[in-house]
Coordinates of C-alpha atoms and ligand atoms in Angstrom, one line a residue:
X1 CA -45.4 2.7 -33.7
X2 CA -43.2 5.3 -31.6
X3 CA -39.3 5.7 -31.5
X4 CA -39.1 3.5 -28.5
X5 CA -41.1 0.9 -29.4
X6 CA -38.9 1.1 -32.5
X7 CA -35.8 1.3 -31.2
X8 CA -36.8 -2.2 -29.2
X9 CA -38.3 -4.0 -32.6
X10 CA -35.4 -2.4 -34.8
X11 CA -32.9 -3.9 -32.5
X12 CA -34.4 -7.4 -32.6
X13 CA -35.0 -6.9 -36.6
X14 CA -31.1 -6.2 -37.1
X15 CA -29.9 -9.1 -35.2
X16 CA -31.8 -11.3 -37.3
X17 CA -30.6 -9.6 -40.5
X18 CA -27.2 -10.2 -38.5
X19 CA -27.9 -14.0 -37.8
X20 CA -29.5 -14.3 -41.2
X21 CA -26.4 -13.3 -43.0
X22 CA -24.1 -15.9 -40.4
X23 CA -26.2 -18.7 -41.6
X24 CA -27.3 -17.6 -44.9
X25 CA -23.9 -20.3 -46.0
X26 CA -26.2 -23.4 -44.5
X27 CA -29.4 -22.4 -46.5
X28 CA -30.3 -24.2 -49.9
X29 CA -29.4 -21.3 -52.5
X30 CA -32.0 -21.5 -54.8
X31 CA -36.2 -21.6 -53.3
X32 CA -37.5 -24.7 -52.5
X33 CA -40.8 -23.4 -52.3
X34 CA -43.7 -24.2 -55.3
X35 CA -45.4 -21.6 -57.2
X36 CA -48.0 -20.3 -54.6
X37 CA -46.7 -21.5 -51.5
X38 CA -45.9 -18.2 -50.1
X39 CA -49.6 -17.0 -50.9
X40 CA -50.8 -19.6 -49.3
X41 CA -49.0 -19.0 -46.2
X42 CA -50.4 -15.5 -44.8
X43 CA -53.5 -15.1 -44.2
X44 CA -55.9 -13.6 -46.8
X45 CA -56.6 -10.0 -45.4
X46 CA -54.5 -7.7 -43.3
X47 CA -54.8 -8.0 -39.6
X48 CA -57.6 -6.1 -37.7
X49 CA -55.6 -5.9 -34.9
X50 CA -51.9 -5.4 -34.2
X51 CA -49.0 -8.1 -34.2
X52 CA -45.6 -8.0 -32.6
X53 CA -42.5 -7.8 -34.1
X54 CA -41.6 -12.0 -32.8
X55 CA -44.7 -12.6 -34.8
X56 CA -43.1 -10.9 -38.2
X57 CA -39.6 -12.1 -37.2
X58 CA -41.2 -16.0 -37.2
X59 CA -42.6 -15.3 -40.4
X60 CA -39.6 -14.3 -42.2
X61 CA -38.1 -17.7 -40.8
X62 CA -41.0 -19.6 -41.8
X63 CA -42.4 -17.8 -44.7
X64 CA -40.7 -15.5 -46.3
X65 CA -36.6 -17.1 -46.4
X66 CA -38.0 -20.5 -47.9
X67 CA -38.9 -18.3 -51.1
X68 CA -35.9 -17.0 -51.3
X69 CA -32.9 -17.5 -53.4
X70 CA -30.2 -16.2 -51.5
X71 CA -28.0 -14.4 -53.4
X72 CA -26.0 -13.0 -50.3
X73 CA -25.0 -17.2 -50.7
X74 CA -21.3 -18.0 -51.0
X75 CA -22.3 -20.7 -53.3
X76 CA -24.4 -18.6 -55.3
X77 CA -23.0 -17.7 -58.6
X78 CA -26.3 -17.4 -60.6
X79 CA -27.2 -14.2 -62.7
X80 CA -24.9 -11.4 -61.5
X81 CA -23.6 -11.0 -57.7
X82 CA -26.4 -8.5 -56.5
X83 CA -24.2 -7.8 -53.3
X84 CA -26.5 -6.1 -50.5
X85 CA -23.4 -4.7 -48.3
X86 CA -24.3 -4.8 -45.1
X87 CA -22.1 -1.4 -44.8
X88 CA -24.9 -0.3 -47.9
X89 CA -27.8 -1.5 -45.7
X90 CA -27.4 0.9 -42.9
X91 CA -27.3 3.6 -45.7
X92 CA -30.5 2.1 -46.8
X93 CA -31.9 1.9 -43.3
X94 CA -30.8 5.6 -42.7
X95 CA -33.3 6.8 -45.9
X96 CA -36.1 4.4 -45.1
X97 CA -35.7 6.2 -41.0
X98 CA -35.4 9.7 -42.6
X99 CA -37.9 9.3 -44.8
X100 CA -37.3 12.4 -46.7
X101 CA -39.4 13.1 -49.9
X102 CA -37.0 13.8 -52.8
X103 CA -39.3 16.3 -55.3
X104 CA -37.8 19.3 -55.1
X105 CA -34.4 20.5 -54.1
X106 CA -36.3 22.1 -51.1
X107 CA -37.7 19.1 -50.0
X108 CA -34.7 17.6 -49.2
X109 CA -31.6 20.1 -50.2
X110 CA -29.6 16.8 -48.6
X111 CA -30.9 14.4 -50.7
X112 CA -30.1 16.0 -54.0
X113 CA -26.7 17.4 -52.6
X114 CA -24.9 13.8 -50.9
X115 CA -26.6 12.4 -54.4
X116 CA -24.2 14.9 -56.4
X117 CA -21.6 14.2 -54.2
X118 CA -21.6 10.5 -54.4
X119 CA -21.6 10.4 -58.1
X120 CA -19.0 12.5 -58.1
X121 CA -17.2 10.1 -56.0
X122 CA -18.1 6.9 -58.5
X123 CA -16.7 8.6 -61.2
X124 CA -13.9 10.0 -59.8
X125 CA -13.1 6.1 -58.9
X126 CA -13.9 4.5 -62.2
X127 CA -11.2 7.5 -63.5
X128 CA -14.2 9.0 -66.1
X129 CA -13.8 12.6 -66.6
X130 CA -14.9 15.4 -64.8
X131 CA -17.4 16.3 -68.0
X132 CA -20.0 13.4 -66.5
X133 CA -22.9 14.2 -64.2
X134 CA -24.2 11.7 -62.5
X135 CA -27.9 10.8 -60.9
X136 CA -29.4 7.7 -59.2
X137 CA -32.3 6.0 -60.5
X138 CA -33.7 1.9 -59.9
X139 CA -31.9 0.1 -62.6
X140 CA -30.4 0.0 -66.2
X141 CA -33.5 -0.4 -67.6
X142 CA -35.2 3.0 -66.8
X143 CA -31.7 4.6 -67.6
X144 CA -31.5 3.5 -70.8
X145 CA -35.4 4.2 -72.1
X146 CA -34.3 8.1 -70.4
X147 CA -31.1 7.9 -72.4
X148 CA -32.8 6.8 -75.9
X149 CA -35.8 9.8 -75.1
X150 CA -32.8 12.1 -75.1
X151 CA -31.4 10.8 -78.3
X152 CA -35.4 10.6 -79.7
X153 CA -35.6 14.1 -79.1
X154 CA -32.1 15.6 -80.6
X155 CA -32.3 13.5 -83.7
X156 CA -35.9 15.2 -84.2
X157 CA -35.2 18.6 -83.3
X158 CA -37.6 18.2 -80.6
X159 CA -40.7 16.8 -81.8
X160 CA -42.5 16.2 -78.1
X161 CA -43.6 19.5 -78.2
X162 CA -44.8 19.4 -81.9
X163 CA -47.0 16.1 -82.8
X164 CA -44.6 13.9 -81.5
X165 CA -42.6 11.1 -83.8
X166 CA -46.4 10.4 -85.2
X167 CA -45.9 13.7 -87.5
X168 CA -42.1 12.6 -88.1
X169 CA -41.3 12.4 -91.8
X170 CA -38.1 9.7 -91.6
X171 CA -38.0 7.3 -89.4
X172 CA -35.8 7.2 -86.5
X173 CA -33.6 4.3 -86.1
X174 CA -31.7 2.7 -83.0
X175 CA -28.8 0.1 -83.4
X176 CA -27.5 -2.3 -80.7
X177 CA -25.4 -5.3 -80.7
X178 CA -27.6 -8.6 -81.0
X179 CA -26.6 -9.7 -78.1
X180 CA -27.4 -6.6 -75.9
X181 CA -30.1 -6.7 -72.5
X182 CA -33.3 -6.7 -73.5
X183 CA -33.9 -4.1 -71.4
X184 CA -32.5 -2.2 -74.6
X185 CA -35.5 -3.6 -77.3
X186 CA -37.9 -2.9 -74.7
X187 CA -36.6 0.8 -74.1
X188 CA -36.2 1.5 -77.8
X189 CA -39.8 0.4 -78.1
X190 CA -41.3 2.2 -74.9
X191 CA -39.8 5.2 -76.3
X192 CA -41.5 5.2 -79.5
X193 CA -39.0 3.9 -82.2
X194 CA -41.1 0.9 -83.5
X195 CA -39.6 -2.2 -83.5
X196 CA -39.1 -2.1 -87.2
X197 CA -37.0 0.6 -86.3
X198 CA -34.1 -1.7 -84.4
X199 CA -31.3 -2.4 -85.9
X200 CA -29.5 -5.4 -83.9
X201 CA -26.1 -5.9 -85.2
X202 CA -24.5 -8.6 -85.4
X203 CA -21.1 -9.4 -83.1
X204 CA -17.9 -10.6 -84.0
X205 CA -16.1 -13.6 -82.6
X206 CA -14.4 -14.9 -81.1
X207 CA -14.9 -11.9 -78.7
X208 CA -18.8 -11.5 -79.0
X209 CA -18.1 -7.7 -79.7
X210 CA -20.4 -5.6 -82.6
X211 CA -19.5 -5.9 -85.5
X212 CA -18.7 -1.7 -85.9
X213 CA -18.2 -2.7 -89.9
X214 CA -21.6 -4.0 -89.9
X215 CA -23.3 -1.1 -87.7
X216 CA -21.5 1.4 -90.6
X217 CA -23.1 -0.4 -93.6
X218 CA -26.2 -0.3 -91.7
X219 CA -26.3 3.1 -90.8
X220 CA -25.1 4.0 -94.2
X221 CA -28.2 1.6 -96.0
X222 CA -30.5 3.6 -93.9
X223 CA -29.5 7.3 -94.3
X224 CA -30.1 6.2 -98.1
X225 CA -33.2 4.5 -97.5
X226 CA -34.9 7.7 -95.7
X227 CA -34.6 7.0 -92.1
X228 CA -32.2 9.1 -89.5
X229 CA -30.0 7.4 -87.0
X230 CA -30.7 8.1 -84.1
X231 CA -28.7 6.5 -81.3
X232 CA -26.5 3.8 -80.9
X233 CA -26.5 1.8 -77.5
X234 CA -23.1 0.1 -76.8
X235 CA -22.5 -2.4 -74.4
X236 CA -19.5 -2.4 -71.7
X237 CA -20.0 -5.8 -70.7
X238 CA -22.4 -8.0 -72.2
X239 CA -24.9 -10.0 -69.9
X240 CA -24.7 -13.4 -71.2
X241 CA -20.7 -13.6 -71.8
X242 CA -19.5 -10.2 -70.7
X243 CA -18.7 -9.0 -74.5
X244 CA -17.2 -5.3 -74.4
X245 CA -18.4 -3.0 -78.0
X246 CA -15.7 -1.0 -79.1
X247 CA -16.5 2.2 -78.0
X248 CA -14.2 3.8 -79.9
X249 CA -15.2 3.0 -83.4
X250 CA -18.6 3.0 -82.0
X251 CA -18.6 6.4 -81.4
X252 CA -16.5 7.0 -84.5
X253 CA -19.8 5.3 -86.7
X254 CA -22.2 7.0 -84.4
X255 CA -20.3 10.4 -85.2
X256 CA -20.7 10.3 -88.9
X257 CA -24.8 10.0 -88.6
X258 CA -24.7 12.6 -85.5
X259 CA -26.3 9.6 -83.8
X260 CA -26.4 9.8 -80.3
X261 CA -24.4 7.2 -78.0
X262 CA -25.2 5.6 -75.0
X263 CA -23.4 2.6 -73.0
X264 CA -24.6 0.3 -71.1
X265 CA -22.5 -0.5 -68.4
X266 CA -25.4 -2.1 -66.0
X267 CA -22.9 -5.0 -64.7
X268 CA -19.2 -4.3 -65.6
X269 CA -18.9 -0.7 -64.7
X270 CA -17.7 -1.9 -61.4
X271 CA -15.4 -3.1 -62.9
X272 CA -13.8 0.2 -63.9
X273 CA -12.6 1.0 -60.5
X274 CA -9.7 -1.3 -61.3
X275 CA -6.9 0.6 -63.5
X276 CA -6.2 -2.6 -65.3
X277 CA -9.8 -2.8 -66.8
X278 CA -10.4 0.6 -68.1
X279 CA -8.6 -0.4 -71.4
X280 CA -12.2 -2.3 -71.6
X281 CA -14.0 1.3 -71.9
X282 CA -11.6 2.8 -74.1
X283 CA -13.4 5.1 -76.1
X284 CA -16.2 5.8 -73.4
X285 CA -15.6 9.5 -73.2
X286 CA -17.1 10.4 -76.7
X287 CA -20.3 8.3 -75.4
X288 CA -23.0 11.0 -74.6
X289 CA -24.4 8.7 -71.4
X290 CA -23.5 5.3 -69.3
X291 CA -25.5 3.4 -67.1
X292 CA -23.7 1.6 -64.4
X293 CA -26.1 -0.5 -61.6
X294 CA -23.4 -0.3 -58.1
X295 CA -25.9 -2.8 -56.6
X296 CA -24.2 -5.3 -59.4
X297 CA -21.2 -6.2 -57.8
X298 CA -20.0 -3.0 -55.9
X299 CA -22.3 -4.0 -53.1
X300 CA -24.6 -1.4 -53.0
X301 CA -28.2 -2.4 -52.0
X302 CA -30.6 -3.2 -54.9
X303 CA -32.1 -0.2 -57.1
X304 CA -28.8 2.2 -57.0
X305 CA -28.3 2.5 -61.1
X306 CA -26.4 5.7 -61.6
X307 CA -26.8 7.5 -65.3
X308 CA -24.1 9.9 -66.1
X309 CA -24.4 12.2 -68.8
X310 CA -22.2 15.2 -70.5
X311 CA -25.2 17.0 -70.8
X312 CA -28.0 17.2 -68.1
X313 CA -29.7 19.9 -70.2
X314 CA -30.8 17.5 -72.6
X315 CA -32.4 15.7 -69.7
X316 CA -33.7 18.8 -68.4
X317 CA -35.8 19.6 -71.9
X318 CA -37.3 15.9 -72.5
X319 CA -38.6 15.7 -69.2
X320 CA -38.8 18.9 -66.7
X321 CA -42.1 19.8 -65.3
X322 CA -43.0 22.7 -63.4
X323 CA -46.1 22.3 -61.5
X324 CA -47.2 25.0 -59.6
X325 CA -46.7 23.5 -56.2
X326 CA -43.0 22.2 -56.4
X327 CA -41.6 26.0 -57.5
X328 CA -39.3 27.4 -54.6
X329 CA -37.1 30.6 -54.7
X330 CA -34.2 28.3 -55.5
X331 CA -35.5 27.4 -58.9
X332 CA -32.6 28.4 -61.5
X333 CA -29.8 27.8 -59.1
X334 CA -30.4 24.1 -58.2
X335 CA -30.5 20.5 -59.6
X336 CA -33.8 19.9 -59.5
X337 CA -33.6 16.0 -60.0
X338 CA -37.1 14.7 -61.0
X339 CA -36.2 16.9 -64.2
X340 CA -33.3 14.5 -64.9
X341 CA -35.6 11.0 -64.7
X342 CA -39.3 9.8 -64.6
X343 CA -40.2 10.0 -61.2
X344 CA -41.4 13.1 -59.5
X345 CA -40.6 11.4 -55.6
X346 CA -37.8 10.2 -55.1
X347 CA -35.7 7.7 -52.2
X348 CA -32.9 8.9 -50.6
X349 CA -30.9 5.9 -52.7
X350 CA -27.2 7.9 -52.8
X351 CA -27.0 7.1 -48.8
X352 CA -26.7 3.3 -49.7
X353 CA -23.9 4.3 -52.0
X354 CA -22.4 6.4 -49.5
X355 CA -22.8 4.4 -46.3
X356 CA -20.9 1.5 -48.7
X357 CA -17.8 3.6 -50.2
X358 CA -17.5 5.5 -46.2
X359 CA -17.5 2.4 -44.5
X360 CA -15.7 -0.5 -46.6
X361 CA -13.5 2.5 -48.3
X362 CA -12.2 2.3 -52.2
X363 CA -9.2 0.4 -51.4
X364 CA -11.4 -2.6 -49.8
X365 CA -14.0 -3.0 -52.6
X366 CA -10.9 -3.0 -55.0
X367 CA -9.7 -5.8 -53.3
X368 CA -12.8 -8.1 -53.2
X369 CA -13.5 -6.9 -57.0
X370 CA -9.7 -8.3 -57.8
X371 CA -10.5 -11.5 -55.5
X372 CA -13.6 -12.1 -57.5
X373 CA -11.7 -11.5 -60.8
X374 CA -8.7 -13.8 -60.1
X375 CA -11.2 -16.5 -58.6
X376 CA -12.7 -16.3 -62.0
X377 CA -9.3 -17.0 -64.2
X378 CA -8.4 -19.7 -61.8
X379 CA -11.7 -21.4 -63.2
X380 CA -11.3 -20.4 -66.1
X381 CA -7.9 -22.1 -66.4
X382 CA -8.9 -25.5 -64.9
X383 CA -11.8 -25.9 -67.4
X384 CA -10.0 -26.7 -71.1
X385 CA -7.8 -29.0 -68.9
X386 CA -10.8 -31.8 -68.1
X387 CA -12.1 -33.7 -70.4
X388 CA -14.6 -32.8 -72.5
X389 CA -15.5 -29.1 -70.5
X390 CA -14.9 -25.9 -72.7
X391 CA -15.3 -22.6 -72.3
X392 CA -17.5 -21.1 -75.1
X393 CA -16.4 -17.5 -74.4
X394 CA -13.3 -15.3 -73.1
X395 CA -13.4 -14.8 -69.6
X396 CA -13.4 -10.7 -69.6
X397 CA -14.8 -10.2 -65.9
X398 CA -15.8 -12.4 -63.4
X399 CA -18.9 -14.3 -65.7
X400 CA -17.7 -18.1 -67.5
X401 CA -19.8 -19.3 -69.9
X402 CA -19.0 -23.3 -69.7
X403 CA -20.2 -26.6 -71.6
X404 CA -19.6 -29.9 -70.9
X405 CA -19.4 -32.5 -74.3
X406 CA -19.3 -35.7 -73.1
X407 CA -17.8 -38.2 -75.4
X408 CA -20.5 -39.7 -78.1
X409 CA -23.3 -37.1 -77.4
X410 CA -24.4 -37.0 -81.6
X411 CA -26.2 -33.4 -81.9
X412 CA -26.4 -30.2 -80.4
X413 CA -30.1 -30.5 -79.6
X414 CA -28.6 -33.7 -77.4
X415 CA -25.6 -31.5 -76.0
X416 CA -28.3 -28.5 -74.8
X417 CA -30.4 -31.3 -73.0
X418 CA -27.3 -32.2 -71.4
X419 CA -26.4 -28.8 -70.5
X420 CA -30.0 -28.1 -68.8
X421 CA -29.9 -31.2 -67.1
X422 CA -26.2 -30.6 -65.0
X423 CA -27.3 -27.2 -64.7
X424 CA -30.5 -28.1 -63.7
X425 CA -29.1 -31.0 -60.8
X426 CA -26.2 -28.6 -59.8
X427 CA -29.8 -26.3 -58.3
X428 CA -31.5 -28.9 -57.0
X429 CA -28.7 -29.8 -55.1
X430 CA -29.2 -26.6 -52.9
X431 CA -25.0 -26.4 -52.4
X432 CA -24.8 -23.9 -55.6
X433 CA -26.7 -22.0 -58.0
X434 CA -25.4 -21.4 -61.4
X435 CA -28.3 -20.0 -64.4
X436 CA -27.9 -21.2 -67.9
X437 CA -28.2 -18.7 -71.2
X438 CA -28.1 -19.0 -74.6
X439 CA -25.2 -17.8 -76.9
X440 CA -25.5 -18.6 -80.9
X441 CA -28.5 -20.3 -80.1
X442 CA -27.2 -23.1 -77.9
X443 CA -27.4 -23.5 -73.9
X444 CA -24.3 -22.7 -71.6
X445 CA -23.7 -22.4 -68.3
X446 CA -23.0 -19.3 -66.3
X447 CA -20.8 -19.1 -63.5
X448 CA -20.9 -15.2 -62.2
X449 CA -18.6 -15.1 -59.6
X450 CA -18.4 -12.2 -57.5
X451 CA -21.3 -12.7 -54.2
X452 CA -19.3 -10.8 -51.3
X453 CA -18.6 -14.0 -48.7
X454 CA -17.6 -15.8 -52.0
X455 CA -13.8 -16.9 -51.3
X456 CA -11.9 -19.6 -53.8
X457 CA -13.3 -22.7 -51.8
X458 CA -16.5 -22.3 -53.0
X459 CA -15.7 -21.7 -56.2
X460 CA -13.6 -25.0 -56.3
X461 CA -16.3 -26.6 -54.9
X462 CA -18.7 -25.6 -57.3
X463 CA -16.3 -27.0 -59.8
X464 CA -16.4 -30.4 -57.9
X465 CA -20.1 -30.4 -58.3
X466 CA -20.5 -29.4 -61.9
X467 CA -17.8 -32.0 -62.6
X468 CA -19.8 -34.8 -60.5
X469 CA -23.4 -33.8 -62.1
X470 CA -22.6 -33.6 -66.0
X471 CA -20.7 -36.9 -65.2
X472 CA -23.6 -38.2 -63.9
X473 CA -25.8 -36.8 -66.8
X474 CA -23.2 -38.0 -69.1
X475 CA -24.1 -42.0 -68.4
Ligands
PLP1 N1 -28.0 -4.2 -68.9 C1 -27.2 -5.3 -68.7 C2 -25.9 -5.5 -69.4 C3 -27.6 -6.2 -67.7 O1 -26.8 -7.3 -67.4 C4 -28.8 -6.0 -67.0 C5 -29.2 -6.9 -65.9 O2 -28.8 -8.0 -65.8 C6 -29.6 -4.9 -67.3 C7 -29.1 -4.0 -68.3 C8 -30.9 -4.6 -66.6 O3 -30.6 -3.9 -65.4 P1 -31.8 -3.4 -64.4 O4 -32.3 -4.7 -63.8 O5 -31.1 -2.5 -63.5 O6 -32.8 -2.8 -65.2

């Protein structure tokens, strides 16, 4: 394909992102499509011969938006809002038409510098010092397995580059509260601690915090027992009921064991743009990383997770390479990036963040994060007042975690049926998608508020359909 034929399909492609996103309100919000339908649908080999871009257009109509759950929806308030600003599109469409190849500072000095530049920026707005540097990488995920290599390799003096935790003596141990991401298990695991090496402490309530007295007493049991603490991972905003760990004493406990501490802010860092939420991340500065995903919430395309650290040379040791081929005379005076994460190439992600802060500007996003946030406690004070509706958790953010009891239901196995069931006819419906999780064992309900064309009507009308459905499911 040349520019011009580009330029011609490009234009056509953008209008029906355009339309998509106009009608996107009149869709069903969760797929409708079986397990295997979209297979079935395209053929079984790639075309010999070319297609036009009206051909791929029709099948994004007919094939691909069916399997689809729309979360650009403004009934959708399932899982977290993963906003794709249209504003963080363009930036997105700018990298993809660049196409620069991010392995070197050389490659791209662009993509490395706007990359600095815009995490300087985040920070600046979530008011974190100016001791953070920040990178982009896919998701929390990947962030925290880099963050718990770094604390693998200070709280064993480096042991990569002797026979690895295999020769260790003690044991290295990581703590997290039981009700952090998975995402943290799996990266304590991929990064070699053993899974009889997690710790998962237990939270206080009502507030779903951990329990910092319990993570001391733990920490303390294991320096006796022979094993050496080796990092704690906090969490800034819980994913099942938005539970903040008190950094503070956190890092206090953390401190005494020289144990390493990361947070985990995937979903609620965008939160810290607001003034009035920092109070939730008191403490965050004695933290030695943070992981905050912009394309939760903030409305930056999917696969922008920033990782800030206070000190990049730690990254640097774990996991610089210096192949032959990607030296330049710059070496020494430059970030070289794929020294700071696992992948050698890398997107030019930091235009998606910078298309979306340039062209909705700070003040803007503030103002849809504080809709979003009110929207929630307007919920949030509507449910204790109908019968038999609770809410099983404070409302920190923008996330409710809500039951219905209706009157005679004898056990909580019955209650959890119940729950699936509403949650489960408030999907099919197709007007609203809500996701249930567990807390303490039993099911609730999320509502995640926050998908960017969500205004107060659809939240109330969401409301009206959970109240019709559990009534429903009640008889
Ligand atoms: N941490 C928390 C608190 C989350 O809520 C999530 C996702 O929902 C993750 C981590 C995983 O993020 P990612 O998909 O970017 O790996």
């Amino acid at each position: 394909m040349g520019p011009e034929e580009f330029r011609r399909a490009a234009h056509e492609l953008v209008d029906w992102v355009a339309d998509y996103r106009l009608r996107a309100a009149g869709l069903p919000v969760r797929s409708t499509v079986p397990p295997g339908a979209v297979a079935r649908a395209l053929p079984a080999s790639a075309p010999e011969e070319p297609e036009t871009v009206e051909d791929l257009i029709a099948d994004l109509d007919r094939v691909v938006l069916p399997g689809v759950t729309h979360m650009q929806h403004p009934s959708n308030f399932a899982w977290f809002p993963s906003n794709a600003s249209l504003s963080s599109v363009l930036g997105d469409i700018a990298a993809s038409g660049i196409g620069a190849l991010g392995i070197t500072w050389q490659s791209a000095p662009a993509l490395t510098e706007v990359e600095q530049v815009v995490c300087d920026w985040a920070r600046q707005l979530c008011g974190l010092s100016a001791g953070w540097h920040g990178t982009i990488g896919d998701g929390a995920s990947t962030a925290t397995l880099v963050a718990l290599l770094v604390a693998r390799e200070r709280a064993s003096a480096g042991s990569q580059r002797r026979g690895g935790l295999q020769a260790e003596g003690a044991p290295l141990t990581v703590y997290c509260s039981a009700e952090a991401h998975s995402s943290v298990a799996k990266a304590a695991l991929l990064a070699g601690y053993g899974a009889a090496n997690l710790r998962m402490v237990p939270v206080r309530h009502p507030g779903r915090e951990m329990d910092t007295g319990v993570l001391a007493e733990l920490m303390k049991d294991d320096v006796a027992g022979g094993y050496r603490p080796a990092a704690v991972v906090a969490t800034s905003g819980t994913t099942s009921a938005t539970a903040f760990d008190p950094l503070t004493e956190v890092c206090d406990v953390a401190g005494e064991h020289g144990a390493y501490v990361h947070v985990d802010a995937a979903m609620a860092g965008s939160a810290m743009l607001l003034p009035e939420c920092r109070h939730l991340f008191d403490g965050i500065e004695g933290a030695g990383s943070l992981c905050w995903n912009p394309h939760k919430w903030l409305g930056s395309v999917l696969e922008t997770s920033l990782l800030y650290v206070k000190e990049p040379g730690e990254l640097v040791s774990v996991m610089a390479t210096d192949p032959s081929y990607l030296r330049s005379a710059q070496d020494g005076s430059v970030v070289q990036y794929r020294d700071w994460g696992l992948p050698l190439g890398r997107r030019f992600r930091a235009l998606r963040l910078w298309s979306l802060l340039r062209l909705e500007g700070a003040a803007a996003i503030r103002a849809r994060l504080r809709r979003d946030l009110e929207n929630a406690q307007r919920l949030a004070s509507l449910i204790p007042e109908a019968q038999g509706w609770e809410l099983v958790a404070p409302v920190k953010l923008q996330t409710l975690c809500v039951r219905h009891r209706p009157v005679g239901l004898s056990s909580e196995e019955d209650l959890d049926r119940h729950t699936l069931a509403w949650c489960e006819a408030v999907n099919a419906s197709g007007a609203a998608h809500v996701t249930p999780a567990q807390l303490d064992g039993h099911w609730v309900v999320r509502v995640s508020i926050g998908a960017e064309p969500t205004e107060w009507s659809h939240v109330e009308a969401l409301w009206d359909l959970m109240q019709q459905k559990a009534g429903e499911g009640a008889h």
